[in-house]
PDB file of N, CA and C in Angstrom:
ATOM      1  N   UNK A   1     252.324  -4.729 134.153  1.00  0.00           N
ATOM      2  CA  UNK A   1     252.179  -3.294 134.035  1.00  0.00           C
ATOM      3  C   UNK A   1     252.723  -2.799 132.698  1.00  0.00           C
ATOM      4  N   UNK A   2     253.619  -3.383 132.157  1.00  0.00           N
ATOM      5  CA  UNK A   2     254.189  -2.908 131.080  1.00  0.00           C
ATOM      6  C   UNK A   2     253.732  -3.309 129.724  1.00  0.00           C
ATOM      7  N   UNK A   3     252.683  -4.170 129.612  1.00  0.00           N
ATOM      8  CA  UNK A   3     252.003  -4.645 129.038  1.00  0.00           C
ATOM      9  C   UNK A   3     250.760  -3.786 128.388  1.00  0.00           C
ATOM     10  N   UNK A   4     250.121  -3.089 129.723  1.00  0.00           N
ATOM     11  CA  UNK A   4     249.333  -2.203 129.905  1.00  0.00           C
ATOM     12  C   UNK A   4     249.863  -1.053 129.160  1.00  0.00           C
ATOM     13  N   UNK A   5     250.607   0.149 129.453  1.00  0.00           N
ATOM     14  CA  UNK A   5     251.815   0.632 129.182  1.00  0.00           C
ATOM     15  C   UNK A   5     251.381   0.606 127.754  1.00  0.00           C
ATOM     16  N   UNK A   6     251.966  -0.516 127.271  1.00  0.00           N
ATOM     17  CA  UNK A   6     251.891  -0.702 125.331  1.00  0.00           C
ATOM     18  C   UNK A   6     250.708  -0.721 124.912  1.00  0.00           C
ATOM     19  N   UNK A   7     249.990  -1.395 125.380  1.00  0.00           N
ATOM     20  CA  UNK A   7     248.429  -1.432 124.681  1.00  0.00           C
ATOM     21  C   UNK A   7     247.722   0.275 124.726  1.00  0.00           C
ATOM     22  N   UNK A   8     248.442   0.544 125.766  1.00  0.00           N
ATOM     23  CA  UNK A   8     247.863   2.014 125.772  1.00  0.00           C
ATOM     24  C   UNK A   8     248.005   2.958 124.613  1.00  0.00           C
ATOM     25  N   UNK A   9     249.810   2.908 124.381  1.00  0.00           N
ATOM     26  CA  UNK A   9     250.403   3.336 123.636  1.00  0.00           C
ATOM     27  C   UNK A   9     249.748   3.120 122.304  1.00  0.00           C
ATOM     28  N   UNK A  10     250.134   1.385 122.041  1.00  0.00           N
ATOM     29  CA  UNK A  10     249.299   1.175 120.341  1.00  0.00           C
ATOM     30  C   UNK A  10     247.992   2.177 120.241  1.00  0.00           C
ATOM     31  N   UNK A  11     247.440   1.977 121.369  1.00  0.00           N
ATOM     32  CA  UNK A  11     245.873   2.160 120.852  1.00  0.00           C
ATOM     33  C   UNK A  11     246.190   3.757 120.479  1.00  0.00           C
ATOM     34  N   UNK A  12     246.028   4.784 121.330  1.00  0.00           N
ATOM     35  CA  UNK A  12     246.824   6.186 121.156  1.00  0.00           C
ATOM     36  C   UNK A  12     247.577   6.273 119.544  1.00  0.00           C
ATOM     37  N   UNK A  13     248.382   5.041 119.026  1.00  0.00           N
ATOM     38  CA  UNK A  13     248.822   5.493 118.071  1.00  0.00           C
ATOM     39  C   UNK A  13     247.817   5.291 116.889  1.00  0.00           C
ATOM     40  N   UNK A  14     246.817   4.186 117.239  1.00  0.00           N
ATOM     41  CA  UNK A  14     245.960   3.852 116.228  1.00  0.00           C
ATOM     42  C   UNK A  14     244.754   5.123 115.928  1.00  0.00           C
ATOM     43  N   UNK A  15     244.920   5.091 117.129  1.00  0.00           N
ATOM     44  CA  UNK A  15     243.588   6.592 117.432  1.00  0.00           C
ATOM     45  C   UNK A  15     244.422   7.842 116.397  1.00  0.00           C
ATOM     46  N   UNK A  16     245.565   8.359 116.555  1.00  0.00           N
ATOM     47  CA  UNK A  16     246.157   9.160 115.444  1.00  0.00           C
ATOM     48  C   UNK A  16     246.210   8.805 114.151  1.00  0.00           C
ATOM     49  N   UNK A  17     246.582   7.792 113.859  1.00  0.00           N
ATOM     50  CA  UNK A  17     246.564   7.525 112.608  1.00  0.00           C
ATOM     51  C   UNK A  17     245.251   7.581 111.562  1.00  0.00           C
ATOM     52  N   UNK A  18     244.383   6.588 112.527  1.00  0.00           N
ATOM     53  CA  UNK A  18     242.915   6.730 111.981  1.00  0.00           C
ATOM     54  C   UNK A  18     242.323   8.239 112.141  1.00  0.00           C
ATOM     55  N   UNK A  19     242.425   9.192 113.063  1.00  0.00           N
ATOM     56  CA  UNK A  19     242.305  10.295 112.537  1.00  0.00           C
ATOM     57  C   UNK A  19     242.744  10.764 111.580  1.00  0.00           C
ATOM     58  N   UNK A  20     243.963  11.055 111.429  1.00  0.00           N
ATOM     59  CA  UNK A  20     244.839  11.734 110.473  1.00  0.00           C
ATOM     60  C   UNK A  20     244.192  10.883 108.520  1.00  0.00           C
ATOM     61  N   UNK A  21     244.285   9.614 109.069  1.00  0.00           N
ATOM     62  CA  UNK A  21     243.972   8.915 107.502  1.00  0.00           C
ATOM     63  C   UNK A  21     242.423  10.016 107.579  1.00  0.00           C
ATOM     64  N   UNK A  22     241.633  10.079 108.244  1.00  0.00           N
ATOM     65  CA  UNK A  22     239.870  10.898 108.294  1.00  0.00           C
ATOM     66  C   UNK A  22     240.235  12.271 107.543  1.00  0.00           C
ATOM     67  N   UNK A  23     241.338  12.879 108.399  1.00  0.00           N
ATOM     68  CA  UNK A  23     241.085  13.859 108.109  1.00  0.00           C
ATOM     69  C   UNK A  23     241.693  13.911 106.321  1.00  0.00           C
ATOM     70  N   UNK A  24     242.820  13.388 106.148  1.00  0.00           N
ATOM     71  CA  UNK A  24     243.400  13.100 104.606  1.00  0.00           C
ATOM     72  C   UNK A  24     242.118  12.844 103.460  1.00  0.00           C
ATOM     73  N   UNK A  25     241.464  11.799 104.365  1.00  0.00           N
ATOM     74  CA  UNK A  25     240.109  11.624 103.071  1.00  0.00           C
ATOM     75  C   UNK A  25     239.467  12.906 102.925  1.00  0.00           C
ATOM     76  N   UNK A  26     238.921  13.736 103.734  1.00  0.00           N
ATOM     77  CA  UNK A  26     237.955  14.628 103.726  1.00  0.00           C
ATOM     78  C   UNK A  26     239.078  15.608 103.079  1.00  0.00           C
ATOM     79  N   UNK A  27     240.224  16.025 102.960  1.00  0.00           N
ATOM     80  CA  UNK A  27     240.708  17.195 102.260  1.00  0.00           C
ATOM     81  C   UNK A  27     241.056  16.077 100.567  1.00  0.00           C
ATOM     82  N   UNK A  28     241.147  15.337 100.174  1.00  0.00           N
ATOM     83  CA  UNK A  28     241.226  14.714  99.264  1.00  0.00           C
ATOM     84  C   UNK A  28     239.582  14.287  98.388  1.00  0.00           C
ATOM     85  N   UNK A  29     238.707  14.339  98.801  1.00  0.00           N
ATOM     86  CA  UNK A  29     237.341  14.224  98.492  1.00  0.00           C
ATOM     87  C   UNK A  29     237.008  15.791  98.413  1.00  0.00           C
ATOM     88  N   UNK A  30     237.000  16.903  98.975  1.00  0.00           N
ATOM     89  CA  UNK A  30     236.840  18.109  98.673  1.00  0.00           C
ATOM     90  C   UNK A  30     237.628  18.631  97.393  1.00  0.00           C
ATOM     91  N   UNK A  31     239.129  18.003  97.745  1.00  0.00           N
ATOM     92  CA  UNK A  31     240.021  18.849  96.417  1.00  0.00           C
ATOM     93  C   UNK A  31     239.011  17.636  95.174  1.00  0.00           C
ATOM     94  N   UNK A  32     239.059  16.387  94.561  1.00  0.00           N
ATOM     95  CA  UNK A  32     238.635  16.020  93.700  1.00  0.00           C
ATOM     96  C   UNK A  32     236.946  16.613  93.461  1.00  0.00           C
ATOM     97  N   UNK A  33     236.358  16.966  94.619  1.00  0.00           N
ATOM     98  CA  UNK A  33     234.821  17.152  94.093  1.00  0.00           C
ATOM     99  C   UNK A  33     234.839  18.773  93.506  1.00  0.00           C
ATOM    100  N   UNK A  34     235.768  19.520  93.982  1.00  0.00           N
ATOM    101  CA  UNK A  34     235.896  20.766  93.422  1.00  0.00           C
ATOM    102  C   UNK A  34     236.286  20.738  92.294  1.00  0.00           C
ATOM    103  N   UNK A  35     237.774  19.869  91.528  1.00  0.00           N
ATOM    104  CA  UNK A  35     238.650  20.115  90.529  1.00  0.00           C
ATOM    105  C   UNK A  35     237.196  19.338  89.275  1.00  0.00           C
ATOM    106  N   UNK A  36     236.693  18.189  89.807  1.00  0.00           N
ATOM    107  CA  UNK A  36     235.158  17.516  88.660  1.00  0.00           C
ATOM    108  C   UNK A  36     234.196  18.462  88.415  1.00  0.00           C
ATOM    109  N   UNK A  37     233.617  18.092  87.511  1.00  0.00           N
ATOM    110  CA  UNK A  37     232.314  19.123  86.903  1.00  0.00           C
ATOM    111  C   UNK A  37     231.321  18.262  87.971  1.00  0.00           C
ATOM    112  N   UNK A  38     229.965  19.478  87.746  1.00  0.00           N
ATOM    113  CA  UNK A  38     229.514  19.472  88.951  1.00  0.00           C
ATOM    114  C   UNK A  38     228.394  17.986  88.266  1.00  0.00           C
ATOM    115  N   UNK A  39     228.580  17.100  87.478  1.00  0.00           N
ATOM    116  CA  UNK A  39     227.767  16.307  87.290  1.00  0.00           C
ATOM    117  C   UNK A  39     228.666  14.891  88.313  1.00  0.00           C
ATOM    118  N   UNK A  40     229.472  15.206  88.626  1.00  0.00           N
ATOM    119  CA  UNK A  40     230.171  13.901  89.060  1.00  0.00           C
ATOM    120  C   UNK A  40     230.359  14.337  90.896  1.00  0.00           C
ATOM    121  N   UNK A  41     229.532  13.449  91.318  1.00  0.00           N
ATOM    122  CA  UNK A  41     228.824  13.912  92.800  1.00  0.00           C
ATOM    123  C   UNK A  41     230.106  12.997  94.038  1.00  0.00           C
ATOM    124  N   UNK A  42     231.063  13.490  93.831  1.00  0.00           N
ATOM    125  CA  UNK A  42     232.440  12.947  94.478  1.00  0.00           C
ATOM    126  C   UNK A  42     232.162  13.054  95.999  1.00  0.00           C
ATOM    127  N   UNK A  43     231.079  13.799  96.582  1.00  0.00           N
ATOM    128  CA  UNK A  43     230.919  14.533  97.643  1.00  0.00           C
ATOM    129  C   UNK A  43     230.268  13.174  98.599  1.00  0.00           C
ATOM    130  N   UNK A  44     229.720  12.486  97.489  1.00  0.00           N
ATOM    131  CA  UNK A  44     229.008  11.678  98.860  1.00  0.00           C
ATOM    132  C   UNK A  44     230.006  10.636  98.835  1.00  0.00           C
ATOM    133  N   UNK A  45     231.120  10.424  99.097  1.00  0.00           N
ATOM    134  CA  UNK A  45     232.260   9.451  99.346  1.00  0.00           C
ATOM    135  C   UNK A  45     232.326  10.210 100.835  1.00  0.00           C
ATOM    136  N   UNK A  46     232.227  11.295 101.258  1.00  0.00           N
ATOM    137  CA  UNK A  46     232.130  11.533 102.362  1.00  0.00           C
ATOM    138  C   UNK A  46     231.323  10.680 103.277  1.00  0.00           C
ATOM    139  N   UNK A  47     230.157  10.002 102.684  1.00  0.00           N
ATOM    140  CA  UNK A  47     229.701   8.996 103.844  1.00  0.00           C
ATOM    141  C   UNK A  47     230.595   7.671 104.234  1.00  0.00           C
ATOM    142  N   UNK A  48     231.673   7.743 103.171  1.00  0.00           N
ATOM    143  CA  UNK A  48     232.232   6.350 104.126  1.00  0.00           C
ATOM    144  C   UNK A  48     233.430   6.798 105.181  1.00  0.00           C
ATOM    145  N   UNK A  49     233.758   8.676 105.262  1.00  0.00           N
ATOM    146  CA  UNK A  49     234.596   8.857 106.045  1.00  0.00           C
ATOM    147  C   UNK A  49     233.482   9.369 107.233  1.00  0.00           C
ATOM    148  N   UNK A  50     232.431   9.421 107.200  1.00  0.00           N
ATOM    149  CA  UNK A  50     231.212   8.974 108.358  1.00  0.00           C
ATOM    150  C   UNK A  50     231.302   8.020 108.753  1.00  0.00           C
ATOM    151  N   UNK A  51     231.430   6.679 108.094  1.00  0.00           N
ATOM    152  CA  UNK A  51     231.106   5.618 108.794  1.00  0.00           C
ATOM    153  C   UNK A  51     232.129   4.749 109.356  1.00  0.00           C
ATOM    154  N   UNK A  52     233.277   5.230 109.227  1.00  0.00           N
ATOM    155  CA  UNK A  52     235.064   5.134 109.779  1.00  0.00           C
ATOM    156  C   UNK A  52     234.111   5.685 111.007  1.00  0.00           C
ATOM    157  N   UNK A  53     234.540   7.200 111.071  1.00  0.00           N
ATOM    158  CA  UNK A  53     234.286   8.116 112.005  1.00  0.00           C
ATOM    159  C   UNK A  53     233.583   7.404 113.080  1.00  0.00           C
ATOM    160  N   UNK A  54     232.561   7.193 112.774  1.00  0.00           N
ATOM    161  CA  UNK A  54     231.701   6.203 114.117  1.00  0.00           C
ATOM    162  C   UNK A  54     232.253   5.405 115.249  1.00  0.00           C
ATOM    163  N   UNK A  55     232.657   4.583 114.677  1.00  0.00           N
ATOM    164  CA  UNK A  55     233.870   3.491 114.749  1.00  0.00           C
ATOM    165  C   UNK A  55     234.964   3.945 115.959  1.00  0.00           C
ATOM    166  N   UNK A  56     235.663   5.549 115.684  1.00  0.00           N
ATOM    167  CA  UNK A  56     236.781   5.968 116.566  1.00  0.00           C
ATOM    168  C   UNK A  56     236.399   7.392 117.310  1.00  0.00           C
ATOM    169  N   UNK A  57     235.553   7.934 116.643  1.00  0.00           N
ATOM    170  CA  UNK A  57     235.055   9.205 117.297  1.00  0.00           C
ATOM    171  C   UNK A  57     233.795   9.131 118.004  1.00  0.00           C
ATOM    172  N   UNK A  58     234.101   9.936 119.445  1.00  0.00           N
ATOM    173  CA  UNK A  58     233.073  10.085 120.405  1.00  0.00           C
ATOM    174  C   UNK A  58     231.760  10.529 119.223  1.00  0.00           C
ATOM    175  N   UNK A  59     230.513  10.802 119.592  1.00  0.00           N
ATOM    176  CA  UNK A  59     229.248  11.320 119.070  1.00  0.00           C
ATOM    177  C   UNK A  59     229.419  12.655 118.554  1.00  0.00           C
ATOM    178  N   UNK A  60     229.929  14.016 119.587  1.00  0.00           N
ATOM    179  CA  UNK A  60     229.912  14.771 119.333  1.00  0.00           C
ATOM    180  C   UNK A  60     231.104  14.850 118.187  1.00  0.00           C
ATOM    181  N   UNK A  61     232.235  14.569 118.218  1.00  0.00           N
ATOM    182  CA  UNK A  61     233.145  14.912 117.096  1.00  0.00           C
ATOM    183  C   UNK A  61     232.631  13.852 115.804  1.00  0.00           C
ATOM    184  N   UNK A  62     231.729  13.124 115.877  1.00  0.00           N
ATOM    185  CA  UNK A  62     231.336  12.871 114.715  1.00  0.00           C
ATOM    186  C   UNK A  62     229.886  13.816 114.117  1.00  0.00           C
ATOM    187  N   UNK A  63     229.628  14.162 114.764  1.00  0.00           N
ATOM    188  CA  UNK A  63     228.347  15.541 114.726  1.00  0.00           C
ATOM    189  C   UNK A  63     229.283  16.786 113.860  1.00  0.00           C
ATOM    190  N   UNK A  64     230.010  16.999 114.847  1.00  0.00           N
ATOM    191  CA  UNK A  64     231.181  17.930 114.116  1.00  0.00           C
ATOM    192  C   UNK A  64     231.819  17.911 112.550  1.00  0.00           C
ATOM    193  N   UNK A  65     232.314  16.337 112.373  1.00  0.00           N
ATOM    194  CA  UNK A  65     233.168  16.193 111.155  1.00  0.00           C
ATOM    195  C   UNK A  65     231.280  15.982 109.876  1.00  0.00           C
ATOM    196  N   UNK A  66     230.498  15.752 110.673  1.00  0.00           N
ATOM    197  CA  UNK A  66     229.352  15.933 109.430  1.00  0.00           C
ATOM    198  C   UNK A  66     229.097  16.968 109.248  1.00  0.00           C
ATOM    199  N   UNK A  67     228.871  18.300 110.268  1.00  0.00           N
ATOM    200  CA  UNK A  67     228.987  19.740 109.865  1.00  0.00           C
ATOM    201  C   UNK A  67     230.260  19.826 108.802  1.00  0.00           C
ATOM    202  N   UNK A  68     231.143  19.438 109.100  1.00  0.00           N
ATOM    203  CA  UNK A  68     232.177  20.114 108.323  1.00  0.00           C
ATOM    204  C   UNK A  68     232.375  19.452 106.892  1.00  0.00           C
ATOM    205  N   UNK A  69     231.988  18.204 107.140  1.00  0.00           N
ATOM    206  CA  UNK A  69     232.308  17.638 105.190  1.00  0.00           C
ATOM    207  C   UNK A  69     230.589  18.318 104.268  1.00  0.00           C
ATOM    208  N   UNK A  70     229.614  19.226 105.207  1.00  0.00           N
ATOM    209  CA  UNK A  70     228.824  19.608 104.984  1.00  0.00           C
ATOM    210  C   UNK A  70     229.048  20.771 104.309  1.00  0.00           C
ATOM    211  N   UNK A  71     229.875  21.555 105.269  1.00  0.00           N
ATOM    212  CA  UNK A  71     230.099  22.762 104.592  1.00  0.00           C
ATOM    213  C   UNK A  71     231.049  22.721 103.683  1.00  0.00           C
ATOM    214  N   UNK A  72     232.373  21.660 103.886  1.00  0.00           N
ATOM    215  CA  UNK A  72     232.883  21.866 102.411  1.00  0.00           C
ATOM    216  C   UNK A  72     232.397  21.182 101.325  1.00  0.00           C
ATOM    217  N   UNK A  73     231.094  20.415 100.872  1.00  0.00           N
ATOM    218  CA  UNK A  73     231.216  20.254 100.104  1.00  0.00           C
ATOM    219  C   UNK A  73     229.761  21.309  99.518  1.00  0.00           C
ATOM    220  N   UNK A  74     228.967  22.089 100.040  1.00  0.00           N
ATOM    221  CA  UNK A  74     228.869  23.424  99.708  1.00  0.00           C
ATOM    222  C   UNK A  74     230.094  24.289  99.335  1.00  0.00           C
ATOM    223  N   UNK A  75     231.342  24.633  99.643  1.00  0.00           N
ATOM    224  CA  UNK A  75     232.596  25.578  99.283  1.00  0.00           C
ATOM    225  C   UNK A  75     232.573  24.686  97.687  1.00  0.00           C
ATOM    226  N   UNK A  76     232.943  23.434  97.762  1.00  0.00           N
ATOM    227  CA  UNK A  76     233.203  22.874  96.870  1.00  0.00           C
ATOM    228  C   UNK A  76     232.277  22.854  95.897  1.00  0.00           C
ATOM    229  N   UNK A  77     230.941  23.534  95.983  1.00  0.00           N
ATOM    230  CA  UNK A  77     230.015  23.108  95.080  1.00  0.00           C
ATOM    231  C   UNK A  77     229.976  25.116  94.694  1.00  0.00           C
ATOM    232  N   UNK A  78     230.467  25.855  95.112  1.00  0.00           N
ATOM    233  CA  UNK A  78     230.804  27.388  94.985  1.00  0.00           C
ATOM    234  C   UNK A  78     231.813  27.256  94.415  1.00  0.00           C
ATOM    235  N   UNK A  79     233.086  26.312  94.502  1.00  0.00           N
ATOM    236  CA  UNK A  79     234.236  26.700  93.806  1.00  0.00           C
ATOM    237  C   UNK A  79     234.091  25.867  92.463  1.00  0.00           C
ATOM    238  N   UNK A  80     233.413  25.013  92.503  1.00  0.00           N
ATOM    239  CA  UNK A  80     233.683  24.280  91.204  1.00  0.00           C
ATOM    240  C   UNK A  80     233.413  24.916  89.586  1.00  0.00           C
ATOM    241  N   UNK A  81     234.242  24.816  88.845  1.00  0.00           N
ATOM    242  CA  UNK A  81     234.276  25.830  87.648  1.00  0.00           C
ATOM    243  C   UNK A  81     233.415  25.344  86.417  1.00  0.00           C
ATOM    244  N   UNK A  82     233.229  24.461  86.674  1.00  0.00           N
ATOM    245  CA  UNK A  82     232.415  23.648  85.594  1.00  0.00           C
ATOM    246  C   UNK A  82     231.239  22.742  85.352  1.00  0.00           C
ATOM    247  N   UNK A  83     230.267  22.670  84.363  1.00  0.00           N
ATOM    248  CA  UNK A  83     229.444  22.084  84.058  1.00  0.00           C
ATOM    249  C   UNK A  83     228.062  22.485  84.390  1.00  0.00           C
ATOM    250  N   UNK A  84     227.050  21.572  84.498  1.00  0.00           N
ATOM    251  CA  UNK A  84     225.318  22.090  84.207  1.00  0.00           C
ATOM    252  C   UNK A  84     225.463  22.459  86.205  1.00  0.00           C
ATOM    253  N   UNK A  85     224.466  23.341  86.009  1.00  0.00           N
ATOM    254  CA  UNK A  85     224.562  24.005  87.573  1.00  0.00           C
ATOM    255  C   UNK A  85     223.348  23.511  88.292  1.00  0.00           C
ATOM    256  N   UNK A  86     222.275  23.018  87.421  1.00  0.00           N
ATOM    257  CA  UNK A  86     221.101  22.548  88.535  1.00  0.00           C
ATOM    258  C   UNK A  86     221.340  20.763  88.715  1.00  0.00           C
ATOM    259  N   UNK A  87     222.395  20.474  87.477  1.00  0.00           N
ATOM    260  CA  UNK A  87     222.646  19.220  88.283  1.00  0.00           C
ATOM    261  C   UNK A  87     223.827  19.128  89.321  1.00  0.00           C
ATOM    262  N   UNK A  88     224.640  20.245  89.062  1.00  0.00           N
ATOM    263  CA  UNK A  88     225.716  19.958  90.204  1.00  0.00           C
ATOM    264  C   UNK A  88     224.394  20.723  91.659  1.00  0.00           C
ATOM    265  N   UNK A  89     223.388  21.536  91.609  1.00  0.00           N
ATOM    266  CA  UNK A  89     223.005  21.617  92.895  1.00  0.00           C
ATOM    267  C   UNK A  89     222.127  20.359  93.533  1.00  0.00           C
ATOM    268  N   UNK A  90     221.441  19.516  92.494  1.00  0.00           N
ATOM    269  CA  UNK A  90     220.627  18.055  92.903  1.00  0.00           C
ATOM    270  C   UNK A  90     222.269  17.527  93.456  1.00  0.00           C
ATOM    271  N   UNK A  91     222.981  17.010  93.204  1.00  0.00           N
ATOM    272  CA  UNK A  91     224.264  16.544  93.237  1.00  0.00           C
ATOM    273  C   UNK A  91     225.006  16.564  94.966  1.00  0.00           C
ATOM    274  N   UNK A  92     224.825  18.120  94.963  1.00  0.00           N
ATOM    275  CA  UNK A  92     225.326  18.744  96.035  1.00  0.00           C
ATOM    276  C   UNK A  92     224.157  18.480  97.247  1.00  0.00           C
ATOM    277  N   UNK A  93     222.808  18.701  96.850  1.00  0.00           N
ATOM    278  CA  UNK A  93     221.859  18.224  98.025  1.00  0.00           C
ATOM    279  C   UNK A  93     221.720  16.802  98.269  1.00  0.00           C
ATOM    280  N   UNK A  94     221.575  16.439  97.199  1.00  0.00           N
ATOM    281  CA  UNK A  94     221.679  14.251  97.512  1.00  0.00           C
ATOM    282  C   UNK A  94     222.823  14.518  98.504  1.00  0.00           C
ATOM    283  N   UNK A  95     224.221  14.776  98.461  1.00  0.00           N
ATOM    284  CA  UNK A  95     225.266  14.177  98.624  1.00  0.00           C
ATOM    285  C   UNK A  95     225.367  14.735 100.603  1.00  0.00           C
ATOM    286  N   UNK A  96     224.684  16.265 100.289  1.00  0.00           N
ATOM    287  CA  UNK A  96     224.343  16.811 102.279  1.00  0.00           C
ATOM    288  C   UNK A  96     223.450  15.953 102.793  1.00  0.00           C
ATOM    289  N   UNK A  97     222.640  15.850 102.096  1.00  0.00           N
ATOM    290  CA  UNK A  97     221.667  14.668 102.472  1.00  0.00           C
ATOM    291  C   UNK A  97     221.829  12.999 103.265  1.00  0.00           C
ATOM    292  N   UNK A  98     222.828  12.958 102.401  1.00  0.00           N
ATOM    293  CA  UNK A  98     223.694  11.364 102.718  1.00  0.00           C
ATOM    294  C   UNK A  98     224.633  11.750 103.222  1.00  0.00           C
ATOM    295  N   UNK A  99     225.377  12.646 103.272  1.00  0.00           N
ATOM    296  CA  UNK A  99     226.087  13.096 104.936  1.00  0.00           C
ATOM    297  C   UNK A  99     225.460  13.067 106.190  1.00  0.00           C
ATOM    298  N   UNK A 100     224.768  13.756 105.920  1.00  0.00           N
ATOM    299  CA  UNK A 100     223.835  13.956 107.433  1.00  0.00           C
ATOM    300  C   UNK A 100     222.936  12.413 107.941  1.00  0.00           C
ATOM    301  N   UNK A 101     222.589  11.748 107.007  1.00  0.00           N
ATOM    302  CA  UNK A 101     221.778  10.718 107.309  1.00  0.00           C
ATOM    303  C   UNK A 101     222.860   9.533 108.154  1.00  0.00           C
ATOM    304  N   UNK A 102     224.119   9.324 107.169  1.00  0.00           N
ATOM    305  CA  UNK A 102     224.734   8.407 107.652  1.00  0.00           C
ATOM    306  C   UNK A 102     225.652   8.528 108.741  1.00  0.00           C
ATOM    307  N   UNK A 103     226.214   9.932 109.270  1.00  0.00           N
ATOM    308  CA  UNK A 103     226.086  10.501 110.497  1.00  0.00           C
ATOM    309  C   UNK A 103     224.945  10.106 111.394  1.00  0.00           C
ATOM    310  N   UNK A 104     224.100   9.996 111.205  1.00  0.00           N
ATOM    311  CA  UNK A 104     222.713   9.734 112.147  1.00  0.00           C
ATOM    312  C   UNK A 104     222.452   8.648 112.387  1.00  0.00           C
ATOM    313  N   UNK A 105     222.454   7.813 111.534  1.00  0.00           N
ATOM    314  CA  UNK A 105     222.543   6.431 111.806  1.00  0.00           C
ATOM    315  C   UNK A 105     223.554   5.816 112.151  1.00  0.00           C
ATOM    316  N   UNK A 106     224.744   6.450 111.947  1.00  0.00           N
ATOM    317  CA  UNK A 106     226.001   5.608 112.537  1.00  0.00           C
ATOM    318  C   UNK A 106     225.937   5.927 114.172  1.00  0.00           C
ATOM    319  N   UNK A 107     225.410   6.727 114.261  1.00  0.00           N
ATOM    320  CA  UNK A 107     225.373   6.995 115.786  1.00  0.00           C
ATOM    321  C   UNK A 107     224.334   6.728 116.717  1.00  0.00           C
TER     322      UNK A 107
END
């Protein structure tokens, strides 16, 4: 029984951690794709915190975290202060694009 007990525990702690590391990438990939000019497409590094995601999150909260690295990296493509603007918007659509896809297929 006590065996049980721990494995429960580890797993619970692994399940936090690997969230918490998810959520760290996605506010660390937003702050760098905002602070770069909009030619440097930082945004689609978000597909490999998709394809973690798969891995530990039910369907729907991975549906969820692709809405959301969706919309920030639209904020991020509004806040960014610099450079050519129709390549940071090709940039910004490739990169929703390959959010959403690899969300879809990971699931």
């Amino acid at each position: 029984m006590m065996a049980l007990v721990t494995t429960t525990a580890r797993s619970r702690s692994n399940y936090t951690a690997v969230l918490v590391a998810l959520i760290a990438a996605v506010v660390a990939i937003f702050i760098a794709d905002t602070i770069t000019d909009y030619a440097v497409a930082v945004a689609i590094f978000h597909t490999a915190v998709m394809l973690v995601a798969t891995r530990f999150l039910s369907a729907r909260r991975v549906a969820a975290l692709a809405v959301a690295c969706i919309i920030l990296t639209g904020v991020s493509f509004v806040l960014t202060p610099s450079g050519d603007f129709t390549i940071g918007l090709v940039n910004t659509g490739i990169s929703i694009v390959a959010i959403a896809v690899t969300a879809y297929l990971g699931l």
